[in-house]
Amino acid sequence: MQPDRTELKQVMESAALAAGRAIMAIHSAGADVHYKSDRSPVTAADEEAERLILEALAQHFPTIPVVAEEAVAAGSVPDISGGTFFLVDPLDGTKEFIAGRSEFTVNIALIRDGAPIAGIVYAPALSVGFIAEEDRAERFEVAGETAISQRQAIGCRSRGNALTAVASRSHATPETARFLDDHGIDACTAIGSSLKFCLVAEGLADVYPRFGRTMEWDTAAGDAVLRAAGGMTHTLDGNPLLYGKTNQASDADFANPNFIAASTDWRTDPAANTK
């Protein structure tokens, strides 16, 4: 059974805003940092935000499994063989959060048959968010941490002669620099979290190349926004990035390969865009 679209949007928004309020309260107080087994950082903000999101999703969509970052790290992985499930990253950009920057987000996405069909990316420190369901993507602002205002439909821009890229602030790689050079891209903005997808989705950049490990909960919500805005995320072989990747021979469950997230126009010549 698929969730009602109106209810899904309302629940994602209310859950993301509640998580954002919890994150900002801990951000203001100062968060203690500890490390998971893979040496990635985690804070009380990650844990509290995930608790709030999981409670909301369980209340409204009890039959849909949820793959959540901190739960998976603790060994709790649901059965997703039905093909429909949520992916949750309660605090994407933990390194930005710890460093005192504002580029961290709350990510919730709904996956169906390997594709992200709905999602929300909310940046509580910036009071801005992005939401997508099916074929519509919106940017919104938040007043006073509780009320969504100034909704605006967004879409990817047409490809021009001068290209702009966005790239990871914390995970720069030689491959990324080579990609930019190969495609003659001089303008590149480094920014944290899934906001990179959203900048492409709202027409402020053309492409987000990612060479380096990410997990599905890192990308699904931003990818949902991008796809609803008319873009797509492809692996380097030109195929759409899939979700629900388990039993992978070369990597852990839910790990992503390298990918290129871009406007639709970027995909007109796949051979040139994935070299």
PDB file of C-alpha atoms in Angstrom:
ATOM      1  CA  MET A   1       0.000   0.000   0.000  1.00  0.00           C
ATOM      2  CA  GLN A   2       1.342   3.408  -1.039  1.00  0.00           C
ATOM      3  CA  PRO A   3       0.962   6.436   1.262  1.00  0.00           C
ATOM      4  CA  ASP A   4      -1.410   9.254   0.390  1.00  0.00           C
ATOM      5  CA  ARG A   5       0.597  12.000  -1.295  1.00  0.00           C
ATOM      6  CA  THR A   6      -0.866  14.832   0.765  1.00  0.00           C
ATOM      7  CA  GLU A   7      -0.336  12.994   4.039  1.00  0.00           C
ATOM      8  CA  LEU A   8       3.181  11.992   3.020  1.00  0.00           C
ATOM      9  CA  LYS A   9       4.148  15.593   2.328  1.00  0.00           C
ATOM     10  CA  GLN A  10       2.663  16.824   5.597  1.00  0.00           C
ATOM     11  CA  VAL A  11       4.363  14.119   7.665  1.00  0.00           C
ATOM     12  CA  MET A  12       7.758  14.617   6.042  1.00  0.00           C
ATOM     13  CA  GLU A  13       7.566  18.349   6.651  1.00  0.00           C
ATOM     14  CA  SER A  14       6.442  18.102  10.278  1.00  0.00           C
ATOM     15  CA  ALA A  15       8.998  15.386  11.077  1.00  0.00           C
ATOM     16  CA  ALA A  16      11.841  17.304   9.443  1.00  0.00           C
ATOM     17  CA  LEU A  17      10.958  20.525  11.257  1.00  0.00           C
ATOM     18  CA  ALA A  18      10.713  18.715  14.608  1.00  0.00           C
ATOM     19  CA  ALA A  19      14.095  17.119  13.984  1.00  0.00           C
ATOM     20  CA  GLY A  20      15.494  20.510  13.001  1.00  0.00           C
ATOM     21  CA  ARG A  21      14.315  22.100  16.238  1.00  0.00           C
ATOM     22  CA  ALA A  22      16.003  19.349  18.252  1.00  0.00           C
ATOM     23  CA  ILE A  23      19.199  19.725  16.269  1.00  0.00           C
ATOM     24  CA  MET A  24      19.327  23.481  16.752  1.00  0.00           C
ATOM     25  CA  ALA A  25      18.718  23.183  20.498  1.00  0.00           C
ATOM     26  CA  ILE A  26      21.711  20.872  20.801  1.00  0.00           C
ATOM     27  CA  HIS A  27      23.704  23.035  18.389  1.00  0.00           C
ATOM     28  CA  SER A  28      23.167  26.048  20.641  1.00  0.00           C
ATOM     29  CA  ALA A  29      24.111  24.128  23.782  1.00  0.00           C
ATOM     30  CA  GLY A  30      27.170  22.510  22.213  1.00  0.00           C
ATOM     31  CA  ALA A  31      27.223  18.843  21.275  1.00  0.00           C
ATOM     32  CA  ASP A  32      29.545  16.161  22.565  1.00  0.00           C
ATOM     33  CA  VAL A  33      31.011  14.066  19.761  1.00  0.00           C
ATOM     34  CA  HIS A  34      31.672  10.355  19.771  1.00  0.00           C
ATOM     35  CA  TYR A  35      32.601   7.975  17.004  1.00  0.00           C
ATOM     36  CA  LYS A  36      30.994   4.947  15.432  1.00  0.00           C
ATOM     37  CA  SER A  37      32.866   1.789  14.472  1.00  0.00           C
ATOM     38  CA  ASP A  38      33.702   3.230  11.055  1.00  0.00           C
ATOM     39  CA  ARG A  39      35.202   6.287  12.798  1.00  0.00           C
ATOM     40  CA  SER A  40      32.505   8.623  11.482  1.00  0.00           C
ATOM     41  CA  PRO A  41      31.331  11.195  14.041  1.00  0.00           C
ATOM     42  CA  VAL A  42      27.931  11.128  15.716  1.00  0.00           C
ATOM     43  CA  THR A  43      26.311  13.471  18.228  1.00  0.00           C
ATOM     44  CA  ALA A  44      23.230  13.590  20.400  1.00  0.00           C
ATOM     45  CA  ALA A  45      21.669  15.708  17.669  1.00  0.00           C
ATOM     46  CA  ASP A  46      21.878  12.810  15.197  1.00  0.00           C
ATOM     47  CA  GLU A  47      20.303  10.456  17.701  1.00  0.00           C
ATOM     48  CA  GLU A  48      17.493  12.712  18.902  1.00  0.00           C
ATOM     49  CA  ALA A  49      16.571  13.825  15.378  1.00  0.00           C
ATOM     50  CA  GLU A  50      16.399  10.218  14.226  1.00  0.00           C
ATOM     51  CA  ARG A  51      14.214   9.257  17.195  1.00  0.00           C
ATOM     52  CA  LEU A  52      11.698  11.978  16.337  1.00  0.00           C
ATOM     53  CA  ILE A  53      11.596  11.063  12.650  1.00  0.00           C
ATOM     54  CA  LEU A  54      11.190   7.355  13.325  1.00  0.00           C
ATOM     55  CA  GLU A  55       8.328   8.039  15.752  1.00  0.00           C
ATOM     56  CA  ALA A  56       6.497  10.159  13.171  1.00  0.00           C
ATOM     57  CA  LEU A  57       6.946   7.654  10.344  1.00  0.00           C
ATOM     58  CA  ALA A  58       5.896   4.738  12.547  1.00  0.00           C
ATOM     59  CA  GLN A  59       2.761   6.587  13.644  1.00  0.00           C
ATOM     60  CA  HIS A  60       1.579   7.493  10.153  1.00  0.00           C
ATOM     61  CA  PHE A  61       3.065   4.743   7.959  1.00  0.00           C
ATOM     62  CA  PRO A  62       3.514   1.726  10.244  1.00  0.00           C
ATOM     63  CA  THR A  63       3.716  -0.798   7.395  1.00  0.00           C
ATOM     64  CA  ILE A  64       6.542   0.922   5.520  1.00  0.00           C
ATOM     65  CA  PRO A  65      10.030  -0.087   6.703  1.00  0.00           C
ATOM     66  CA  VAL A  66      12.567   2.617   7.521  1.00  0.00           C
ATOM     67  CA  VAL A  67      16.299   2.394   6.875  1.00  0.00           C
ATOM     68  CA  ALA A  68      17.835   5.016   9.175  1.00  0.00           C
ATOM     69  CA  GLU A  69      21.522   5.807   9.492  1.00  0.00           C
ATOM     70  CA  GLU A  70      21.988   5.480  13.244  1.00  0.00           C
ATOM     71  CA  ALA A  71      19.701   2.451  13.506  1.00  0.00           C
ATOM     72  CA  VAL A  72      21.701   0.678  10.798  1.00  0.00           C
ATOM     73  CA  ALA A  73      24.933   1.565  12.619  1.00  0.00           C
ATOM     74  CA  ALA A  74      23.433  -0.120  15.703  1.00  0.00           C
ATOM     75  CA  GLY A  75      22.603  -3.251  13.688  1.00  0.00           C
ATOM     76  CA  SER A  76      18.891  -2.634  13.052  1.00  0.00           C
ATOM     77  CA  VAL A  77      18.148  -3.224   9.372  1.00  0.00           C
ATOM     78  CA  PRO A  78      14.541  -3.846   8.281  1.00  0.00           C
ATOM     79  CA  ASP A  79      13.318  -6.126   5.514  1.00  0.00           C
ATOM     80  CA  ILE A  80      12.974  -3.973   2.377  1.00  0.00           C
ATOM     81  CA  SER A  81      12.184  -6.798  -0.034  1.00  0.00           C
ATOM     82  CA  GLY A  82       8.730  -5.285  -0.652  1.00  0.00           C
ATOM     83  CA  GLY A  83      10.395  -2.535  -2.670  1.00  0.00           C
ATOM     84  CA  THR A  84       8.935   0.448  -0.798  1.00  0.00           C
ATOM     85  CA  PHE A  85      10.799   1.928   2.170  1.00  0.00           C
ATOM     86  CA  PHE A  86      12.004   5.151   3.735  1.00  0.00           C
ATOM     87  CA  LEU A  87      15.629   6.263   3.910  1.00  0.00           C
ATOM     88  CA  VAL A  88      16.500   8.645   6.762  1.00  0.00           C
ATOM     89  CA  ASP A  89      19.622  10.636   7.487  1.00  0.00           C
ATOM     90  CA  PRO A  90      18.676  12.639  10.586  1.00  0.00           C
ATOM     91  CA  LEU A  91      21.718  14.915  10.359  1.00  0.00           C
ATOM     92  CA  ASP A  92      23.536  14.949   7.043  1.00  0.00           C
ATOM     93  CA  GLY A  93      26.710  16.957   7.320  1.00  0.00           C
ATOM     94  CA  THR A  94      27.637  16.055  10.886  1.00  0.00           C
ATOM     95  CA  LYS A  95      31.153  17.370  10.215  1.00  0.00           C
ATOM     96  CA  GLU A  96      29.686  20.742   9.224  1.00  0.00           C
ATOM     97  CA  PHE A  97      27.525  20.682  12.363  1.00  0.00           C
ATOM     98  CA  ILE A  98      30.521  19.966  14.586  1.00  0.00           C
ATOM     99  CA  ALA A  99      32.593  22.655  12.862  1.00  0.00           C
ATOM    100  CA  GLY A 100      29.916  25.265  13.548  1.00  0.00           C
ATOM    101  CA  ARG A 101      28.922  25.761   9.913  1.00  0.00           C
ATOM    102  CA  SER A 102      25.318  25.959   8.738  1.00  0.00           C
ATOM    103  CA  GLU A 103      25.326  23.447   5.860  1.00  0.00           C
ATOM    104  CA  PHE A 104      23.777  20.458   7.623  1.00  0.00           C
ATOM    105  CA  THR A 105      20.410  18.981   6.758  1.00  0.00           C
ATOM    106  CA  VAL A 106      17.636  16.642   7.802  1.00  0.00           C
ATOM    107  CA  ASN A 107      16.943  14.091   5.043  1.00  0.00           C
ATOM    108  CA  ILE A 108      13.863  11.877   4.614  1.00  0.00           C
ATOM    109  CA  ALA A 109      13.118  10.022   1.366  1.00  0.00           C
ATOM    110  CA  LEU A 110      10.615   7.460   0.165  1.00  0.00           C
ATOM    111  CA  ILE A 111      11.947   4.786  -2.187  1.00  0.00           C
ATOM    112  CA  ARG A 112       9.859   2.719  -4.561  1.00  0.00           C
ATOM    113  CA  ASP A 113      11.374   0.009  -6.766  1.00  0.00           C
ATOM    114  CA  GLY A 114      14.878   1.421  -6.456  1.00  0.00           C
ATOM    115  CA  ALA A 115      14.015   5.079  -7.164  1.00  0.00           C
ATOM    116  CA  PRO A 116      13.481   8.025  -4.787  1.00  0.00           C
ATOM    117  CA  ILE A 117       9.913   9.196  -5.444  1.00  0.00           C
ATOM    118  CA  ALA A 118       9.544  11.707  -2.597  1.00  0.00           C
ATOM    119  CA  GLY A 119      11.862  13.448  -0.205  1.00  0.00           C
ATOM    120  CA  ILE A 120      12.632  16.421   1.973  1.00  0.00           C
ATOM    121  CA  VAL A 121      15.916  18.200   2.649  1.00  0.00           C
ATOM    122  CA  TYR A 122      15.710  20.719   5.491  1.00  0.00           C
ATOM    123  CA  ALA A 123      18.586  22.948   6.591  1.00  0.00           C
ATOM    124  CA  PRO A 124      17.490  24.215  10.026  1.00  0.00           C
ATOM    125  CA  ALA A 125      20.391  26.621  10.522  1.00  0.00           C
ATOM    126  CA  LEU A 126      19.507  28.295   7.208  1.00  0.00           C
ATOM    127  CA  SER A 127      15.708  28.122   7.720  1.00  0.00           C
ATOM    128  CA  VAL A 128      15.317  26.737   4.216  1.00  0.00           C
ATOM    129  CA  GLY A 129      14.209  23.417   2.814  1.00  0.00           C
ATOM    130  CA  PHE A 130      13.349  21.528  -0.337  1.00  0.00           C
ATOM    131  CA  ILE A 131      10.601  18.980  -0.816  1.00  0.00           C
ATOM    132  CA  ALA A 132       9.635  16.730  -3.700  1.00  0.00           C
ATOM    133  CA  GLU A 133       6.897  14.265  -4.412  1.00  0.00           C
ATOM    134  CA  GLU A 134       6.566  12.585  -7.782  1.00  0.00           C
ATOM    135  CA  ASP A 135       7.112  15.282 -10.431  1.00  0.00           C
ATOM    136  CA  ARG A 136       7.027  18.498  -8.371  1.00  0.00           C
ATOM    137  CA  ALA A 137       9.892  20.067  -6.438  1.00  0.00           C
ATOM    138  CA  GLU A 138       9.579  23.073  -4.148  1.00  0.00           C
ATOM    139  CA  ARG A 139      11.852  25.340  -2.157  1.00  0.00           C
ATOM    140  CA  PHE A 140      10.442  26.689   1.102  1.00  0.00           C
ATOM    141  CA  GLU A 141      11.451  28.911   3.977  1.00  0.00           C
ATOM    142  CA  VAL A 142      10.713  28.400   7.663  1.00  0.00           C
ATOM    143  CA  ALA A 143       9.652  31.209   9.977  1.00  0.00           C
ATOM    144  CA  GLY A 144      10.444  30.770  13.647  1.00  0.00           C
ATOM    145  CA  GLU A 145      11.387  27.079  13.246  1.00  0.00           C
ATOM    146  CA  THR A 146       7.714  26.068  13.064  1.00  0.00           C
ATOM    147  CA  ALA A 147       5.878  27.555  10.083  1.00  0.00           C
ATOM    148  CA  ILE A 148       6.628  26.853   6.441  1.00  0.00           C
ATOM    149  CA  SER A 149       6.274  29.889   4.213  1.00  0.00           C
ATOM    150  CA  GLN A 150       7.207  31.224   0.785  1.00  0.00           C
ATOM    151  CA  ARG A 151       6.868  28.012  -1.168  1.00  0.00           C
ATOM    152  CA  GLN A 152       8.240  28.191  -4.685  1.00  0.00           C
ATOM    153  CA  ALA A 153       8.337  25.580  -7.433  1.00  0.00           C
ATOM    154  CA  ILE A 154      11.876  24.927  -8.668  1.00  0.00           C
ATOM    155  CA  GLY A 155      13.429  23.295 -11.689  1.00  0.00           C
ATOM    156  CA  CYS A 156      16.827  22.618 -13.203  1.00  0.00           C
ATOM    157  CA  ARG A 157      18.175  25.217 -15.588  1.00  0.00           C
ATOM    158  CA  SER A 158      19.026  24.670 -19.238  1.00  0.00           C
ATOM    159  CA  ARG A 159      22.654  24.024 -20.000  1.00  0.00           C
ATOM    160  CA  GLY A 160      24.558  27.130 -21.053  1.00  0.00           C
ATOM    161  CA  ASN A 161      28.065  27.743 -22.318  1.00  0.00           C
ATOM    162  CA  ALA A 162      29.485  28.453 -18.858  1.00  0.00           C
ATOM    163  CA  LEU A 163      29.022  25.527 -16.476  1.00  0.00           C
ATOM    164  CA  THR A 164      28.928  25.663 -12.692  1.00  0.00           C
ATOM    165  CA  ALA A 165      29.564  22.709 -10.395  1.00  0.00           C
ATOM    166  CA  VAL A 166      29.003  22.023  -6.727  1.00  0.00           C
ATOM    167  CA  ALA A 167      31.230  19.665  -4.802  1.00  0.00           C
ATOM    168  CA  SER A 168      31.744  18.329  -1.315  1.00  0.00           C
ATOM    169  CA  ARG A 169      33.395  20.654   1.178  1.00  0.00           C
ATOM    170  CA  SER A 170      34.732  17.819   3.339  1.00  0.00           C
ATOM    171  CA  HIS A 171      35.488  15.161   0.703  1.00  0.00           C
ATOM    172  CA  ALA A 172      37.451  16.772  -2.125  1.00  0.00           C
ATOM    173  CA  THR A 173      39.212  14.224  -4.335  1.00  0.00           C
ATOM    174  CA  PRO A 174      41.677  14.305  -7.254  1.00  0.00           C
ATOM    175  CA  GLU A 175      38.974  12.644  -9.374  1.00  0.00           C
ATOM    176  CA  THR A 176      36.658  15.594  -8.769  1.00  0.00           C
ATOM    177  CA  ALA A 177      39.343  18.062  -9.824  1.00  0.00           C
ATOM    178  CA  ARG A 178      40.003  15.984 -12.950  1.00  0.00           C
ATOM    179  CA  PHE A 179      36.290  15.908 -13.805  1.00  0.00           C
ATOM    180  CA  LEU A 180      36.054  19.684 -13.542  1.00  0.00           C
ATOM    181  CA  ASP A 181      39.145  20.111 -15.709  1.00  0.00           C
ATOM    182  CA  ASP A 182      37.953  17.587 -18.310  1.00  0.00           C
ATOM    183  CA  HIS A 183      34.675  19.454 -18.705  1.00  0.00           C
ATOM    184  CA  GLY A 184      36.113  22.962 -18.654  1.00  0.00           C
ATOM    185  CA  ILE A 185      34.353  23.909 -15.435  1.00  0.00           C
ATOM    186  CA  ASP A 186      36.061  26.808 -13.691  1.00  0.00           C
ATOM    187  CA  ALA A 187      33.268  27.751 -11.286  1.00  0.00           C
ATOM    188  CA  CYS A 188      32.798  25.281  -8.438  1.00  0.00           C
ATOM    189  CA  THR A 189      31.143  25.911  -5.091  1.00  0.00           C
ATOM    190  CA  ALA A 190      32.162  23.713  -2.157  1.00  0.00           C
ATOM    191  CA  ILE A 191      29.263  23.072   0.198  1.00  0.00           C
ATOM    192  CA  GLY A 192      28.347  20.429   2.730  1.00  0.00           C
ATOM    193  CA  SER A 193      25.493  17.922   2.949  1.00  0.00           C
ATOM    194  CA  SER A 194      22.721  17.139   0.466  1.00  0.00           C
ATOM    195  CA  LEU A 195      22.307  20.837  -0.320  1.00  0.00           C
ATOM    196  CA  LYS A 196      24.504  20.144  -3.354  1.00  0.00           C
ATOM    197  CA  PHE A 197      21.650  18.260  -5.023  1.00  0.00           C
ATOM    198  CA  CYS A 198      19.291  21.105  -4.192  1.00  0.00           C
ATOM    199  CA  LEU A 199      21.484  23.785  -5.773  1.00  0.00           C
ATOM    200  CA  VAL A 200      21.354  21.855  -9.037  1.00  0.00           C
ATOM    201  CA  ALA A 201      17.607  21.298  -8.599  1.00  0.00           C
ATOM    202  CA  GLU A 202      16.854  25.004  -8.207  1.00  0.00           C
ATOM    203  CA  GLY A 203      18.981  25.993 -11.191  1.00  0.00           C
ATOM    204  CA  LEU A 204      21.923  27.542  -9.351  1.00  0.00           C
ATOM    205  CA  ALA A 205      24.411  24.949 -10.619  1.00  0.00           C
ATOM    206  CA  ASP A 206      24.653  22.449 -13.459  1.00  0.00           C
ATOM    207  CA  VAL A 207      26.349  19.400 -12.019  1.00  0.00           C
ATOM    208  CA  TYR A 208      27.422  17.707  -8.792  1.00  0.00           C
ATOM    209  CA  PRO A 209      30.119  15.085  -9.383  1.00  0.00           C
ATOM    210  CA  ARG A 210      30.785  12.726  -6.477  1.00  0.00           C
ATOM    211  CA  PHE A 211      33.884  10.581  -6.459  1.00  0.00           C
ATOM    212  CA  GLY A 212      34.058   9.007  -3.042  1.00  0.00           C
ATOM    213  CA  ARG A 213      31.953   6.885  -0.785  1.00  0.00           C
ATOM    214  CA  THR A 214      28.432   7.900   0.174  1.00  0.00           C
ATOM    215  CA  MET A 215      25.552   5.945   1.629  1.00  0.00           C
ATOM    216  CA  GLU A 216      22.008   5.846   0.317  1.00  0.00           C
ATOM    217  CA  TRP A 217      20.607   7.872   3.222  1.00  0.00           C
ATOM    218  CA  ASP A 218      23.121  10.613   2.337  1.00  0.00           C
ATOM    219  CA  THR A 219      21.764  11.021  -1.166  1.00  0.00           C
ATOM    220  CA  ALA A 220      18.157   9.796  -1.446  1.00  0.00           C
ATOM    221  CA  ALA A 221      16.279  12.925  -0.323  1.00  0.00           C
ATOM    222  CA  GLY A 222      18.406  15.313  -2.366  1.00  0.00           C
ATOM    223  CA  ASP A 223      18.201  12.960  -5.326  1.00  0.00           C
ATOM    224  CA  ALA A 224      14.398  12.915  -5.015  1.00  0.00           C
ATOM    225  CA  VAL A 225      14.350  16.720  -5.160  1.00  0.00           C
ATOM    226  CA  LEU A 226      16.684  16.739  -8.160  1.00  0.00           C
ATOM    227  CA  ARG A 227      14.648  14.174 -10.111  1.00  0.00           C
ATOM    228  CA  ALA A 228      11.380  15.991  -9.419  1.00  0.00           C
ATOM    229  CA  ALA A 229      13.047  19.196 -10.639  1.00  0.00           C
ATOM    230  CA  GLY A 230      13.939  17.593 -13.961  1.00  0.00           C
ATOM    231  CA  GLY A 231      17.418  16.281 -13.250  1.00  0.00           C
ATOM    232  CA  MET A 232      18.889  12.849 -12.666  1.00  0.00           C
ATOM    233  CA  THR A 233      21.681  11.101 -10.796  1.00  0.00           C
ATOM    234  CA  HIS A 234      23.685   8.606 -12.839  1.00  0.00           C
ATOM    235  CA  THR A 235      26.489   6.233 -11.994  1.00  0.00           C
ATOM    236  CA  LEU A 236      29.596   6.504 -14.143  1.00  0.00           C
ATOM    237  CA  ASP A 237      28.290   3.845 -16.538  1.00  0.00           C
ATOM    238  CA  GLY A 238      25.314   6.080 -17.357  1.00  0.00           C
ATOM    239  CA  ASN A 239      22.656   4.154 -15.410  1.00  0.00           C
ATOM    240  CA  PRO A 240      20.364   5.829 -12.836  1.00  0.00           C
ATOM    241  CA  LEU A 241      21.588   5.552  -9.250  1.00  0.00           C
ATOM    242  CA  LEU A 242      19.543   2.829  -7.571  1.00  0.00           C
ATOM    243  CA  TYR A 243      18.440   2.514  -3.936  1.00  0.00           C
ATOM    244  CA  GLY A 244      18.032  -0.582  -1.801  1.00  0.00           C
ATOM    245  CA  LYS A 245      21.437  -2.001  -2.749  1.00  0.00           C
ATOM    246  CA  THR A 246      22.087  -4.955  -0.444  1.00  0.00           C
ATOM    247  CA  ASN A 247      24.380  -7.983  -0.666  1.00  0.00           C
ATOM    248  CA  GLN A 248      26.864  -6.023  -2.751  1.00  0.00           C
ATOM    249  CA  ALA A 249      29.975  -7.946  -3.637  1.00  0.00           C
ATOM    250  CA  SER A 250      32.230  -4.898  -3.596  1.00  0.00           C
ATOM    251  CA  ASP A 251      30.838  -2.822  -0.742  1.00  0.00           C
ATOM    252  CA  ALA A 252      28.536  -2.714   2.268  1.00  0.00           C
ATOM    253  CA  ASP A 253      24.757  -2.694   2.123  1.00  0.00           C
ATOM    254  CA  PHE A 254      23.337   0.687   1.052  1.00  0.00           C
ATOM    255  CA  ALA A 255      26.722   2.034  -0.128  1.00  0.00           C
ATOM    256  CA  ASN A 256      26.705   4.102  -3.317  1.00  0.00           C
ATOM    257  CA  PRO A 257      29.165   4.018  -6.201  1.00  0.00           C
ATOM    258  CA  ASN A 258      30.582   7.220  -7.696  1.00  0.00           C
ATOM    259  CA  PHE A 259      27.915   9.297  -9.418  1.00  0.00           C
ATOM    260  CA  ILE A 260      27.110  12.440 -11.390  1.00  0.00           C
ATOM    261  CA  ALA A 261      24.021  14.426 -10.344  1.00  0.00           C
ATOM    262  CA  ALA A 262      22.992  16.954 -12.958  1.00  0.00           C
ATOM    263  CA  SER A 263      20.303  18.738 -14.893  1.00  0.00           C
ATOM    264  CA  THR A 264      18.568  16.872 -17.680  1.00  0.00           C
ATOM    265  CA  ASP A 265      20.460  18.801 -20.351  1.00  0.00           C
ATOM    266  CA  TRP A 266      23.731  17.507 -18.959  1.00  0.00           C
ATOM    267  CA  ARG A 267      22.670  13.979 -19.919  1.00  0.00           C
ATOM    268  CA  THR A 268      22.300  14.687 -23.635  1.00  0.00           C
ATOM    269  CA  ASP A 269      25.742  13.218 -24.323  1.00  0.00           C
ATOM    270  CA  PRO A 270      26.418  10.501 -21.718  1.00  0.00           C
ATOM    271  CA  ALA A 271      29.746   9.492 -23.255  1.00  0.00           C
ATOM    272  CA  ALA A 272      31.090  13.013 -22.826  1.00  0.00           C
ATOM    273  CA  ASN A 273      29.654  13.451 -19.361  1.00  0.00           C
ATOM    274  CA  THR A 274      31.029  10.313 -17.704  1.00  0.00           C
ATOM    275  CA  LYS A 275      34.587  10.101 -18.989  1.00  0.00           C
TER     276      LYS A 275
END
